[in-house]
Structure formats: C-alpha cells, structure tokens
PDB file of C-alpha atoms and ligand atoms in Angstrom:
ATOM      1  CA  MET E  52     -34.531  15.606  14.716  1.00 46.00           C
ATOM      2  CA  MET E  53     -31.753  17.108  16.530  1.00 51.00           C
ATOM      3  CA  THR E  54     -32.173  20.523  18.066  1.00 54.00           C
ATOM      4  CA  PRO E  55     -29.568  23.104  16.937  1.00 54.00           C
ATOM      5  CA  THR E  56     -27.917  22.965  20.290  1.00 56.00           C
ATOM      6  CA  LEU E  57     -27.517  19.232  20.199  1.00 49.00           C
ATOM      7  CA  LEU E  58     -26.248  19.383  16.650  1.00 48.00           C
ATOM      8  CA  SER E  59     -23.503  21.925  17.642  1.00 59.00           C
ATOM      9  CA  ALA E  60     -22.595  19.941  20.762  1.00 55.00           C
ATOM     10  CA  ALA E  61     -22.195  16.852  18.472  1.00 51.00           C
ATOM     11  CA  LEU E  62     -20.196  18.936  15.819  1.00 48.00           C
ATOM     12  CA  LEU E  63     -17.926  20.266  18.816  1.00 47.00           C
ATOM     13  CA  LEU E  64     -17.333  16.713  19.965  1.00 47.00           C
ATOM     14  CA  LEU E  65     -16.510  15.521  16.370  1.00 49.00           C
ATOM     15  CA  LEU E  66     -13.876  18.564  16.186  1.00 48.00           C
ATOM     16  CA  LEU E  67     -12.472  17.676  19.633  1.00 47.00           C
ATOM     17  CA  SER E  68     -12.107  14.057  18.801  1.00 53.00           C
ATOM     18  CA  GLY E  69      -9.979  14.984  15.768  1.00 53.00           C
ATOM     19  CA  ALA E  70     -12.155  13.102  13.504  1.00 55.00           C
ATOM     20  CA  PRO E  71     -11.423  14.276   9.891  1.00 53.00           C
ATOM     21  CA  ALA E  72     -14.031  15.300   7.402  1.00 53.00           C
ATOM     22  CA  ALA E  73     -15.268  12.328   5.317  1.00 53.00           C
ATOM     23  CA  ASP E  74     -13.399  13.526   2.270  1.00 61.00           C
ATOM     24  CA  SER E  75     -10.061  14.121   3.980  1.00 75.00           C
ATOM     25  CA  GLN E  76      -6.929  12.829   2.181  1.00 86.00           C
ATOM     26  CA  THR E  77      -3.849  11.285   3.605  1.00 92.00           C
ATOM     27  CA  PRO E  78      -0.875  11.954   1.307  1.00 96.00           C
ATOM     28  CA  ILE E  79       1.644   9.226   0.757  1.00 97.00           C
ATOM     29  CA  SER E  80       4.508   8.276  -1.620  1.00 97.00           C
ATOM     30  CA  ILE E  81       4.937   5.016  -3.493  1.00 97.00           C
ATOM     31  CA  ASN E  82       8.496   4.104  -4.334  1.00 97.00           C
ATOM     32  CA  VAL E  83       9.112   1.276  -6.898  1.00 98.00           C
ATOM     33  CA  MET E  84      12.567  -0.297  -6.578  1.00 96.00           C
ATOM     34  CA  ASN E  85      14.298  -3.342  -7.815  1.00 97.00           C
ATOM     35  CA  SER E  86      16.756  -5.155  -5.714  1.00 96.00           C
ATOM     36  CA  VAL E  87      17.457  -7.712  -8.395  1.00 97.00           C
ATOM     37  CA  THR E  88      18.533  -5.463 -11.243  1.00 96.00           C
ATOM     38  CA  ASN E  89      19.126  -2.234  -9.305  1.00 92.00           C
ATOM     39  CA  ALA E  90      17.100  -0.409 -12.084  1.00 94.00           C
ATOM     40  CA  PRO E  91      16.437   3.148 -11.105  1.00 96.00           C
ATOM     41  CA  ASN E  92      13.843   3.851  -8.344  1.00 96.00           C
ATOM     42  CA  GLN E  93      10.612   5.578  -9.313  1.00 97.00           C
ATOM     43  CA  THR E  94       8.682   7.653  -6.935  1.00 97.00           C
ATOM     44  CA  TYR E  95       5.035   8.563  -7.134  1.00 98.00           C
ATOM     45  CA  SER E  96       2.772  10.837  -4.940  1.00 97.00           C
ATOM     46  CA  THR E  97      -0.713   9.738  -4.214  1.00 96.00           C
ATOM     47  CA  HIS E  98      -3.193   9.583  -1.434  1.00 95.00           C
ATOM     48  CA  VAL E  99      -5.480   7.381   0.659  1.00 95.00           C
ATOM     49  CA  VAL E 100      -8.872   8.533   2.128  1.00 95.00           C
ATOM     50  CA  PHE E 101      -9.313   8.544   5.853  1.00 94.00           C
ATOM     51  CA  ARG E 102      -8.167   5.051   7.138  1.00 95.00           C
ATOM     52  CA  GLY E 103      -8.098   3.849   3.508  1.00 96.00           C
ATOM     53  CA  ILE E 104      -6.063   0.835   2.291  1.00 97.00           C
ATOM     54  CA  LEU E 105      -2.869   0.906   0.218  1.00 97.00           C
ATOM     55  CA  LEU E 106      -4.656  -0.951  -2.638  1.00 98.00           C
ATOM     56  CA  GLY E 107      -7.127   2.007  -2.873  1.00 97.00           C
ATOM     57  CA  ALA E 108      -4.103   4.485  -3.316  1.00 97.00           C
ATOM     58  CA  MET E 109      -2.406   2.194  -5.821  1.00 98.00           C
ATOM     59  CA  ARG E 110      -5.801   2.182  -7.892  1.00 97.00           C
ATOM     60  CA  ARG E 111      -6.060   5.856  -7.798  1.00 96.00           C
ATOM     61  CA  LEU E 112      -2.370   6.277  -8.836  1.00 97.00           C
ATOM     62  CA  GLN E 113      -2.985   3.789 -11.782  1.00 98.00           C
ATOM     63  CA  ALA E 114      -6.078   5.683 -12.902  1.00 97.00           C
ATOM     64  CA  SER E 115      -4.193   9.013 -12.941  1.00 96.00           C
ATOM     65  CA  ASN E 116      -2.094   7.922 -15.948  1.00 94.00           C
ATOM     66  CA  VAL E 117       1.360   8.917 -14.542  1.00 96.00           C
ATOM     67  CA  GLY E 118       2.900   5.599 -15.778  1.00 96.00           C
ATOM     68  CA  PHE E 119       2.264   3.524 -12.753  1.00 98.00           C
ATOM     69  CA  SER E 120       0.490   0.177 -13.181  1.00 98.00           C
ATOM     70  CA  PHE E 121      -0.002  -3.062 -11.241  1.00 98.00           C
ATOM     71  CA  THR E 122      -1.924  -6.346 -11.199  1.00 98.00           C
ATOM     72  CA  TYR E 123      -2.891  -8.503  -8.311  1.00 98.00           C
ATOM     73  CA  SER E 124      -4.456 -12.001  -7.781  1.00 98.00           C
ATOM     74  CA  GLU E 125      -6.858 -12.940  -5.174  1.00 98.00           C
ATOM     75  CA  ASP E 126      -5.640 -15.382  -2.471  1.00 98.00           C
ATOM     76  CA  SER E 127      -8.593 -17.107  -0.812  1.00 98.00           C
ATOM     77  CA  ASN E 128      -7.018 -16.654   2.512  1.00 98.00           C
ATOM     78  CA  TYR E 129      -5.034 -13.409   2.591  1.00 97.00           C
ATOM     79  CA  GLY E 130      -6.758 -11.352  -0.243  1.00 98.00           C
ATOM     80  CA  PRO E 131      -4.954  -9.311  -2.783  1.00 98.00           C
ATOM     81  CA  PHE E 132      -1.500 -10.626  -3.782  1.00 98.00           C
ATOM     82  CA  LEU E 133       0.489  -8.172  -5.692  1.00 98.00           C
ATOM     83  CA  GLU E 134       1.740  -9.908  -8.985  1.00 98.00           C
ATOM     84  CA  SER E 135       3.216  -7.115 -11.093  1.00 98.00           C
ATOM     85  CA  VAL E 136       4.359  -3.469 -11.011  1.00 98.00           C
ATOM     86  CA  ASN E 137       4.920  -1.184 -14.107  1.00 98.00           C
ATOM     87  CA  GLY E 138       4.779  -4.333 -16.297  1.00 98.00           C
ATOM     88  CA  LEU E 139       7.360  -6.433 -14.312  1.00 98.00           C
ATOM     89  CA  ASP E 140       5.729  -9.814 -13.139  1.00 98.00           C
ATOM     90  CA  ARG E 141       6.876 -11.812 -10.214  1.00 98.00           C
ATOM     91  CA  CYS E 142       8.220 -15.166 -11.342  1.00 98.00           C
ATOM     92  CA  SER E 143       7.925 -18.552  -9.289  1.00 97.00           C
ATOM     93  CA  HIS E 144      10.705 -19.971 -11.487  1.00 98.00           C
ATOM     94  CA  ASP E 145      13.099 -17.170 -10.676  1.00 97.00           C
ATOM     95  CA  ARG E 146      11.784 -16.904  -7.178  1.00 98.00           C
ATOM     96  CA  THR E 147      11.062 -13.293  -7.359  1.00 98.00           C
ATOM     97  CA  TYR E 148       8.153 -11.387  -5.791  1.00 98.00           C
ATOM     98  CA  TRP E 149       6.984  -7.789  -4.941  1.00 98.00           C
ATOM     99  CA  GLU E 150       7.891  -7.126  -1.402  1.00 97.00           C
ATOM    100  CA  LEU E 151       6.075  -4.481   0.582  1.00 97.00           C
ATOM    101  CA  LEU E 152       8.090  -2.092   2.729  1.00 96.00           C
ATOM    102  CA  VAL E 153       7.055   0.746   4.863  1.00 95.00           C
ATOM    103  CA  LYS E 154       9.861   3.285   4.859  1.00 88.00           C
ATOM    104  CA  ASN E 155       9.945   4.782   8.376  1.00 75.00           C
ATOM    105  CA  GLY E 156      12.993   2.689   9.157  1.00 69.00           C
ATOM    106  CA  THR E 157      12.201   0.332   6.218  1.00 76.00           C
ATOM    107  CA  VAL E 158       9.904  -2.159   7.989  1.00 87.00           C
ATOM    108  CA  THR E 159       8.389  -5.036   6.098  1.00 88.00           C
ATOM    109  CA  ALA E 160       4.752  -4.766   6.273  1.00 88.00           C
ATOM    110  CA  ASP E 161       2.981  -7.655   8.052  1.00 94.00           C
ATOM    111  CA  VAL E 162      -0.080  -7.634   5.763  1.00 97.00           C
ATOM    112  CA  GLY E 163      -0.662  -7.377   2.051  1.00 97.00           C
ATOM    113  CA  ILE E 164      -1.809  -4.436  -0.080  1.00 98.00           C
ATOM    114  CA  GLY E 165      -5.569  -5.136   0.720  1.00 98.00           C
ATOM    115  CA  CYS E 166      -5.060  -4.806   4.460  1.00 97.00           C
ATOM    116  CA  TYR E 167      -2.294  -2.174   4.971  1.00 97.00           C
ATOM    117  CA  ILE E 168      -3.584   1.212   6.034  1.00 96.00           C
ATOM    118  CA  PRO E 169      -0.831   3.897   5.221  1.00 95.00           C
ATOM    119  CA  ASN E 170      -0.199   6.550   7.701  1.00 94.00           C
ATOM    120  CA  ALA E 171       0.139  10.262   6.631  1.00 94.00           C
ATOM    121  CA  ASN E 172       3.368  11.187   4.656  1.00 94.00           C
ATOM    122  CA  GLU E 173       4.548   7.643   4.742  1.00 95.00           C
ATOM    123  CA  THR E 174       6.627   6.056   1.838  1.00 96.00           C
ATOM    124  CA  ILE E 175       5.535   2.656   0.748  1.00 97.00           C
ATOM    125  CA  VAL E 176       8.271   0.795  -1.043  1.00 96.00           C
ATOM    126  CA  LEU E 177       7.380  -1.846  -3.565  1.00 97.00           C
ATOM    127  CA  ASN E 178      10.604  -3.883  -3.942  1.00 97.00           C
ATOM    128  CA  PHE E 179      11.195  -6.468  -6.738  1.00 98.00           C
ATOM    129  CA  LYS E 180      13.045  -9.096  -4.757  1.00 97.00           C
ATOM    130  CA  GLN E 181      14.079 -12.817  -4.587  1.00 97.00           C
ATOM    131  CA  TYR E 182      13.206 -15.201  -1.854  1.00 97.00           C
TER     132      TYR E 182
HETATM  133  C1  LIG I 264       6.179 -18.495   1.819  1.00 97.21           C
HETATM  134  C2  LIG I 264       5.489 -17.210   2.182  1.00 97.21           C
HETATM  135  C3  LIG I 264       5.557 -16.221   1.257  1.00 97.21           C
HETATM  136  C4  LIG I 264       6.343 -16.356  -0.181  1.00 97.21           C
HETATM  137  C5  LIG I 264       5.311 -17.058  -1.107  1.00 97.21           C
HETATM  138  C6  LIG I 264       5.839 -17.669  -2.363  1.00 97.21           C
HETATM  139  C7  LIG I 264       6.510 -18.936  -2.236  1.00 97.21           C
HETATM  140  N1  LIG I 264       6.163 -19.755  -3.147  1.00 97.21           N
HETATM  141  O1  LIG I 264       7.106 -19.287  -1.299  1.00 97.21           O
HETATM  142  C8  LIG I 264       6.612 -14.929  -0.447  1.00 97.21           C
HETATM  143  C9  LIG I 264       8.115 -14.554  -0.130  1.00 97.21           C
HETATM  144  C10 LIG I 264       6.431 -14.493  -1.930  1.00 97.21           C
HETATM  145  C11 LIG I 264       5.588 -14.084   0.430  1.00 97.21           C
HETATM  146  C12 LIG I 264       5.387 -12.748   0.300  1.00 97.21           C
HETATM  147  C13 LIG I 264       4.675 -11.944   1.068  1.00 97.21           C
HETATM  148  N2  LIG I 264       4.067 -12.447   2.265  1.00 97.21           N
HETATM  149 CO1  LIG I 264       4.101 -14.237   2.837  1.00 97.21          CO
HETATM  150  N3  LIG I 264       4.215 -15.937   3.676  1.00 97.21           N
HETATM  151  C14 LIG I 264       4.662 -17.131   3.428  1.00 97.21           C
HETATM  152  C15 LIG I 264       4.447 -18.062   4.411  1.00 97.21           C
HETATM  153  C16 LIG I 264       5.786 -18.147   5.238  1.00 97.21           C
HETATM  154  C17 LIG I 264       4.035 -19.583   4.045  1.00 97.21           C
HETATM  155  C18 LIG I 264       2.872 -19.526   3.009  1.00 97.21           C
HETATM  156  C19 LIG I 264       2.846 -21.049   2.457  1.00 97.21           C
HETATM  157  O2  LIG I 264       3.712 -21.457   1.749  1.00 97.21           O
HETATM  158  N4  LIG I 264       1.729 -21.750   2.872  1.00 97.21           N
HETATM  159  C20 LIG I 264       1.569 -23.159   2.492  1.00 97.21           C
HETATM  160  C21 LIG I 264       0.954 -23.304   1.060  1.00 97.21           C
HETATM  161  C22 LIG I 264       0.676 -24.746   0.666  1.00 97.21           C
HETATM  162  O3  LIG I 264      -0.477 -22.601   1.140  1.00 97.21           O
HETATM  163  P1  LIG I 264      -0.804 -21.583  -0.095  1.00 97.21           P
HETATM  164  O4  LIG I 264      -2.232 -21.033   0.310  1.00 97.21           O
HETATM  165  O5  LIG I 264      -0.738 -21.963  -1.362  1.00 97.21           O
HETATM  166  O6  LIG I 264       0.279 -20.399   0.155  1.00 97.21           O
HETATM  167  C23 LIG I 264       0.369 -19.297  -0.682  1.00 97.21           C
HETATM  168  C24 LIG I 264      -0.171 -18.098   0.093  1.00 97.21           C
HETATM  169  O7  LIG I 264       0.294 -18.030   1.308  1.00 97.21           O
HETATM  170  C25 LIG I 264       0.601 -16.973  -0.803  1.00 97.21           C
HETATM  171  N5  LIG I 264       1.100 -15.825   0.134  1.00 97.21           N
HETATM  172  C26 LIG I 264       2.141 -15.801   0.783  1.00 97.21           C
HETATM  173  N6  LIG I 264       2.283 -14.653   1.492  1.00 97.21           N
HETATM  174  C27 LIG I 264       1.203 -13.897   1.114  1.00 97.21           C
HETATM  175  C28 LIG I 264       0.832 -12.686   1.463  1.00 97.21           C
HETATM  176  C29 LIG I 264      -0.226 -12.048   1.055  1.00 97.21           C
HETATM  177  C30 LIG I 264      -0.693 -10.734   1.492  1.00 97.21           C
HETATM  178  C31 LIG I 264      -1.216 -12.858   0.216  1.00 97.21           C
HETATM  179  C32 LIG I 264      -2.377 -12.249  -0.436  1.00 97.21           C
HETATM  180  C33 LIG I 264      -0.733 -14.163  -0.207  1.00 97.21           C
HETATM  181  C34 LIG I 264       0.418 -14.633   0.259  1.00 97.21           C
HETATM  182  O8  LIG I 264       1.813 -17.586  -1.197  1.00 97.21           O
HETATM  183  C35 LIG I 264       1.715 -18.876  -0.865  1.00 97.21           C
HETATM  184  C36 LIG I 264       2.326 -19.781  -2.080  1.00 97.21           C
HETATM  185  O9  LIG I 264       1.682 -19.644  -3.276  1.00 97.21           O
HETATM  186  C37 LIG I 264       3.363 -17.509   5.224  1.00 97.21           C
HETATM  187  C38 LIG I 264       3.248 -17.728   6.829  1.00 97.21           C
HETATM  188  C39 LIG I 264       2.745 -19.118   7.132  1.00 97.21           C
HETATM  189  N7  LIG I 264       3.438 -19.806   7.936  1.00 97.21           N
HETATM  190  O10 LIG I 264       1.721 -19.518   6.608  1.00 97.21           O
HETATM  191  C40 LIG I 264       3.609 -15.944   4.961  1.00 97.21           C
HETATM  192  C41 LIG I 264       2.362 -14.918   5.053  1.00 97.21           C
HETATM  193  C42 LIG I 264       1.106 -15.608   4.271  1.00 97.21           C
HETATM  194  N8  LIG I 264       2.897 -13.844   4.267  1.00 97.21           N
HETATM  195  C43 LIG I 264       2.568 -12.666   4.776  1.00 97.21           C
HETATM  196  C44 LIG I 264       2.906 -11.451   4.226  1.00 97.21           C
HETATM  197  C45 LIG I 264       2.536 -10.184   4.990  1.00 97.21           C
HETATM  198  C46 LIG I 264       3.646 -11.342   3.013  1.00 97.21           C
HETATM  199  C47 LIG I 264       4.140 -10.031   2.252  1.00 97.21           C
HETATM  200  C48 LIG I 264       3.027  -8.925   2.157  1.00 97.21           C
HETATM  201  C49 LIG I 264       5.289  -9.484   2.951  1.00 97.21           C
HETATM  202  C50 LIG I 264       5.841  -8.207   2.509  1.00 97.21           C
HETATM  203  N9  LIG I 264       5.714  -7.247   3.354  1.00 97.21           N
HETATM  204  O11 LIG I 264       6.225  -8.030   1.411  1.00 97.21           O
HETATM  205  C51 LIG I 264       4.462 -10.511   0.853  1.00 97.21           C
HETATM  206  C52 LIG I 264       3.399 -10.480  -0.232  1.00 97.21           C
HETATM  207  C53 LIG I 264       3.435  -9.123  -1.066  1.00 97.21           C
HETATM  208  C54 LIG I 264       2.749  -9.206  -2.252  1.00 97.21           C
HETATM  209  N10 LIG I 264       3.345  -9.343  -3.382  1.00 97.21           N
HETATM  210  O12 LIG I 264       1.507  -9.069  -2.320  1.00 97.21           O
HETATM  211  C55 LIG I 264       1.612 -12.779   5.930  1.00 97.21           C
HETATM  212  C56 LIG I 264       0.192 -12.519   5.577  1.00 97.21           C
HETATM  213  C57 LIG I 264      -0.559 -11.860   6.637  1.00 97.21           C
HETATM  214  C58 LIG I 264      -1.737 -11.156   6.137  1.00 97.21           C
HETATM  215  N11 LIG I 264      -2.986 -11.209   6.819  1.00 97.21           N
HETATM  216  O13 LIG I 264      -1.678 -10.342   5.097  1.00 97.21           O
HETATM  217  C59 LIG I 264       2.030 -14.264   6.383  1.00 97.21           C
HETATM  218  C60 LIG I 264       0.867 -14.942   7.145  1.00 97.21           C
HETATM  219  C61 LIG I 264       3.324 -14.201   7.283  1.00 97.21           C
HETATM  220  C62 LIG I 264       3.188 -13.126   8.400  1.00 97.21           C
HETATM  221  N12 LIG I 264       3.871 -12.097   8.240  1.00 97.21           N
HETATM  222  O14 LIG I 264       2.475 -13.287   9.319  1.00 97.21           O
HETATM  223  N13 LIG I 264       5.251 -14.878   1.408  1.00 97.21           N
HETATM  224  C1  LIG I 265      16.193   2.984  -4.262  1.00 97.21           C
HETATM  225  O1  LIG I 265      15.694   3.537  -2.842  1.00 97.21           O
HETATM  226  C2  LIG I 265      16.136   2.752  -1.733  1.00 97.21           C
HETATM  227  C3  LIG I 265      15.448   3.259  -0.582  1.00 97.21           C
HETATM  228  O2  LIG I 265      14.032   3.278  -0.706  1.00 97.21           O
HETATM  229  C4  LIG I 265      17.610   2.998  -1.730  1.00 97.21           C
HETATM  230  O3  LIG I 265      18.112   2.223  -0.639  1.00 97.21           O
HETATM  231  C5  LIG I 265      18.344   2.464  -3.020  1.00 97.21           C
HETATM  232  O4  LIG I 265      19.564   2.697  -2.987  1.00 97.21           O
HETATM  233  C6  LIG I 265      17.732   3.194  -4.263  1.00 97.21           C
HETATM  234  N1  LIG I 265      18.072   2.538  -5.405  1.00 97.21           N
HETATM  235  C7  LIG I 265      18.602   3.189  -6.449  1.00 97.21           C
HETATM  236  C8  LIG I 265      19.088   2.311  -7.622  1.00 97.21           C
HETATM  237  O5  LIG I 265      18.586   4.408  -6.536  1.00 97.21           O
HETATM  238  C1  LIG I 266       6.496   2.402  10.941  1.00 97.21           C
HETATM  239  O1  LIG I 266       5.423   1.606  10.260  1.00 97.21           O
HETATM  240  C2  LIG I 266       5.066   0.480  11.027  1.00 97.21           C
HETATM  241  C3  LIG I 266       4.431  -0.484  10.004  1.00 97.21           C
HETATM  242  O2  LIG I 266       3.114   0.139   9.808  1.00 97.21           O
HETATM  243  C4  LIG I 266       4.256   0.909  12.219  1.00 97.21           C
HETATM  244  O3  LIG I 266       3.934  -0.211  12.924  1.00 97.21           O
HETATM  245  C5  LIG I 266       5.157   1.827  13.022  1.00 97.21           C
HETATM  246  O4  LIG I 266       4.250   2.388  14.134  1.00 97.21           O
HETATM  247  C6  LIG I 266       5.772   3.074  12.216  1.00 97.21           C
HETATM  248  N1  LIG I 266       6.719   3.714  12.932  1.00 97.21           N
HETATM  249  C7  LIG I 266       6.836   5.046  13.059  1.00 97.21           C
HETATM  250  C8  LIG I 266       7.907   5.601  13.756  1.00 97.21           C
HETATM  251  O5  LIG I 266       6.036   5.793  12.444  1.00 97.21           O
HETATM  252  C1  LIG I 267       2.390  15.575   6.437  1.00 97.21           C
HETATM  253  O1  LIG I 267       3.069  16.566   5.737  1.00 97.21           O
HETATM  254  C2  LIG I 267       2.238  17.768   5.695  1.00 97.21           C
HETATM  255  C3  LIG I 267       2.953  18.681   4.581  1.00 97.21           C
HETATM  256  O2  LIG I 267       4.496  18.753   4.902  1.00 97.21           O
HETATM  257  C4  LIG I 267       2.179  18.407   7.012  1.00 97.21           C
HETATM  258  O3  LIG I 267       1.356  19.634   6.977  1.00 97.21           O
HETATM  259  C5  LIG I 267       1.499  17.471   7.951  1.00 97.21           C
HETATM  260  O4  LIG I 267       1.545  17.858   9.228  1.00 97.21           O
HETATM  261  C6  LIG I 267       2.202  16.104   7.893  1.00 97.21           C
HETATM  262  N1  LIG I 267       1.424  15.047   8.769  1.00 97.21           N
HETATM  263  C7  LIG I 267       1.975  14.244   9.519  1.00 97.21           C
HETATM  264  C8  LIG I 267       0.984  13.368  10.299  1.00 97.21           C
HETATM  265  O5  LIG I 267       3.151  14.134   9.650  1.00 97.21           O
END
C-alpha cells in the first residue's frame, strides 16, 4: 500500500516525465494514393493509442465505416504484409504493391504496418505502386 505522499510523488514524477494517460490518442492522417493510375487521393483521419502501431489505426479506421478497407497477409518473418486497400489488390503478375510512405519529407517506412509506430499529426501514405 502506497502512502498518500508516496502516491502524489509518483503522480508528480509521471507528470514530469511527460507520460500521457493510458487512453491518450495520437491523431494521424492516412492518405491513399495510386501512382499507377493517378486515381484521386483519398484522405482519412484516425488515431493511434500511445505508442500504438499503424495496423491498429487502420483497423479502427476500417471499423468506423468511412469507406476505408484493407486486407493483409501474415509473413512468417516480417509479420503483416498489406495486400489490398479499398478493394484494390496488389498483383505479382503486374508487379504492383502497396508502398508505405511517411509524409514528413515523404520517407519510405523501413518496416511494415505491424511495426510502424506513427508520430502525432503524421500523414501515412499508402501508395499503389510498381516495382
Ligand atoms: C523484394 C522485396 C520487396 C518486394 C517483394 C515482392 C517481390 N516479389 O519482389 C516489395 C517491393 C513488394 C517489397 C515491399 C515492401 N518491403 Co520489402 N523487401 C524486399 C527484399 C529486398 C527482398 C525480399 C526477398 O525477395 N526475399 C527472398 C525470398 C525468397 O524470401 P520470401 O520470404 O519469400 O520474401 C518475401 C518477403 O520478404 C515479402 N516481403 C518483402 N518485403 C516485405 C515487407 C514486409 C513488412 C513484409 C511483412 C513482407 C515483405 O515479400 C517477399 C516475396 O514474396 C527485402 C530485403 C532483403 N534483402 O531480404 C525487403 C524487406 C523485407 N522489405 C522491407 C520493407 C520495409 C518493405 C515495405 C514495408 C517498404 C515500404 N515502405 O513500402 C514494403 C511492404 C509494404 C506492404 N505492402 O506491406 C523490409 C522489412 C523490414 C521489417 N522488419 O519490416 C526489408 C527487410 C528491407 C529493409 N528495408 O530493410 N519488398
Ligand atoms: C496525391 O498526394 C500526393 C502527396 O501525398 C501528391 O504528390 C499527388 O500529386 C496527389 N495525387 C493526386 C492525383 O492528387
Ligand atoms: C519522419 O519520419 C521518419 C520515419 O519514421 C522518422 O525517422 C523521422 O524522424 C521523421 N522526421 C521528422 C522531421 O519528423
Ligand atoms: C498535433 O496537432 C494538434 C492540433 O493542431 C496540436 O495541438 C499538437 O500540438 C500537435 N502535436 C504535435 C506533436 O505536433
């Protein structure tokens, strides 16, 4: 049992360390673009929980019925591989895939949707592309 003094000291430390509350949300945007057909971009707003992964934000967005949908497969080494977005599937024959970009200078993410932890206010671009 913590004494009230210890408890408030612990709380103060938590506040000073900048640790957000367990239910804090990090807003992000998801931008769906197609560099093969140049179809119009679609932008969605969603959020991740504190240090949450991109896949979590994508699931939340899909569940909110705003017209965003996606599928993924499980790679035994790297985890979730994004297969389709809004009904458009990647195709080995056409050498197309969904590229993951982080728009803060448009950097290619160096991990997949299951590993990437978005920063606050970041725009994540899901770009249909050829390799
Ligand atoms: C070729 C390749 C691709 C090709 C695969 C298709 C093809 N047929 O060529 C394409 C261009 C599609 C690709 C895409 C991506 N890739 Co890649 N890719 C590679 C690469 C250079 C070789 C893989 C390979 O052929 N291995 C040999 C075969 C025989 O083994 P395999 O198990 O069958 O290989 C499959 C998996 O590697 C899978 N795959 C490839 N990339 C990725 C990424 C993720 C996250 C997953 C789950 C699976 C996966 O596709 C391969 C073919 O089916 C490796 C680096 C390396 N030298 O290994 C990076 C690598 C695996 N890719 C990586 C990344 C980050 C990505 C992207 C997320 C990049 C991006 N920002 O968009 C995307 C995936 C996005 C999505 N849709 O989920 C990272 C994974 C690191 C990690 N821990 O997540 C690696 C290690 C390169 C790096 N940056 O360090 N990739
Ligand atoms: C979609 O957005 C990207 C930047 O994220 C921009 O470069 C591109 O021109 C846009 N495409 C269309 C068709 O508006
Ligand atoms: C942009 O995103 C990359 C990839 O996550 C990150 O490493 C980098 O620190 C970010 N840059 C800025 C200026 O936010
Ligand atoms: C994100 O945007 C909100 C609203 O514009 C702002 O209050 C907040 O400071 C921003 N956070 C970061 C880390 O940029």
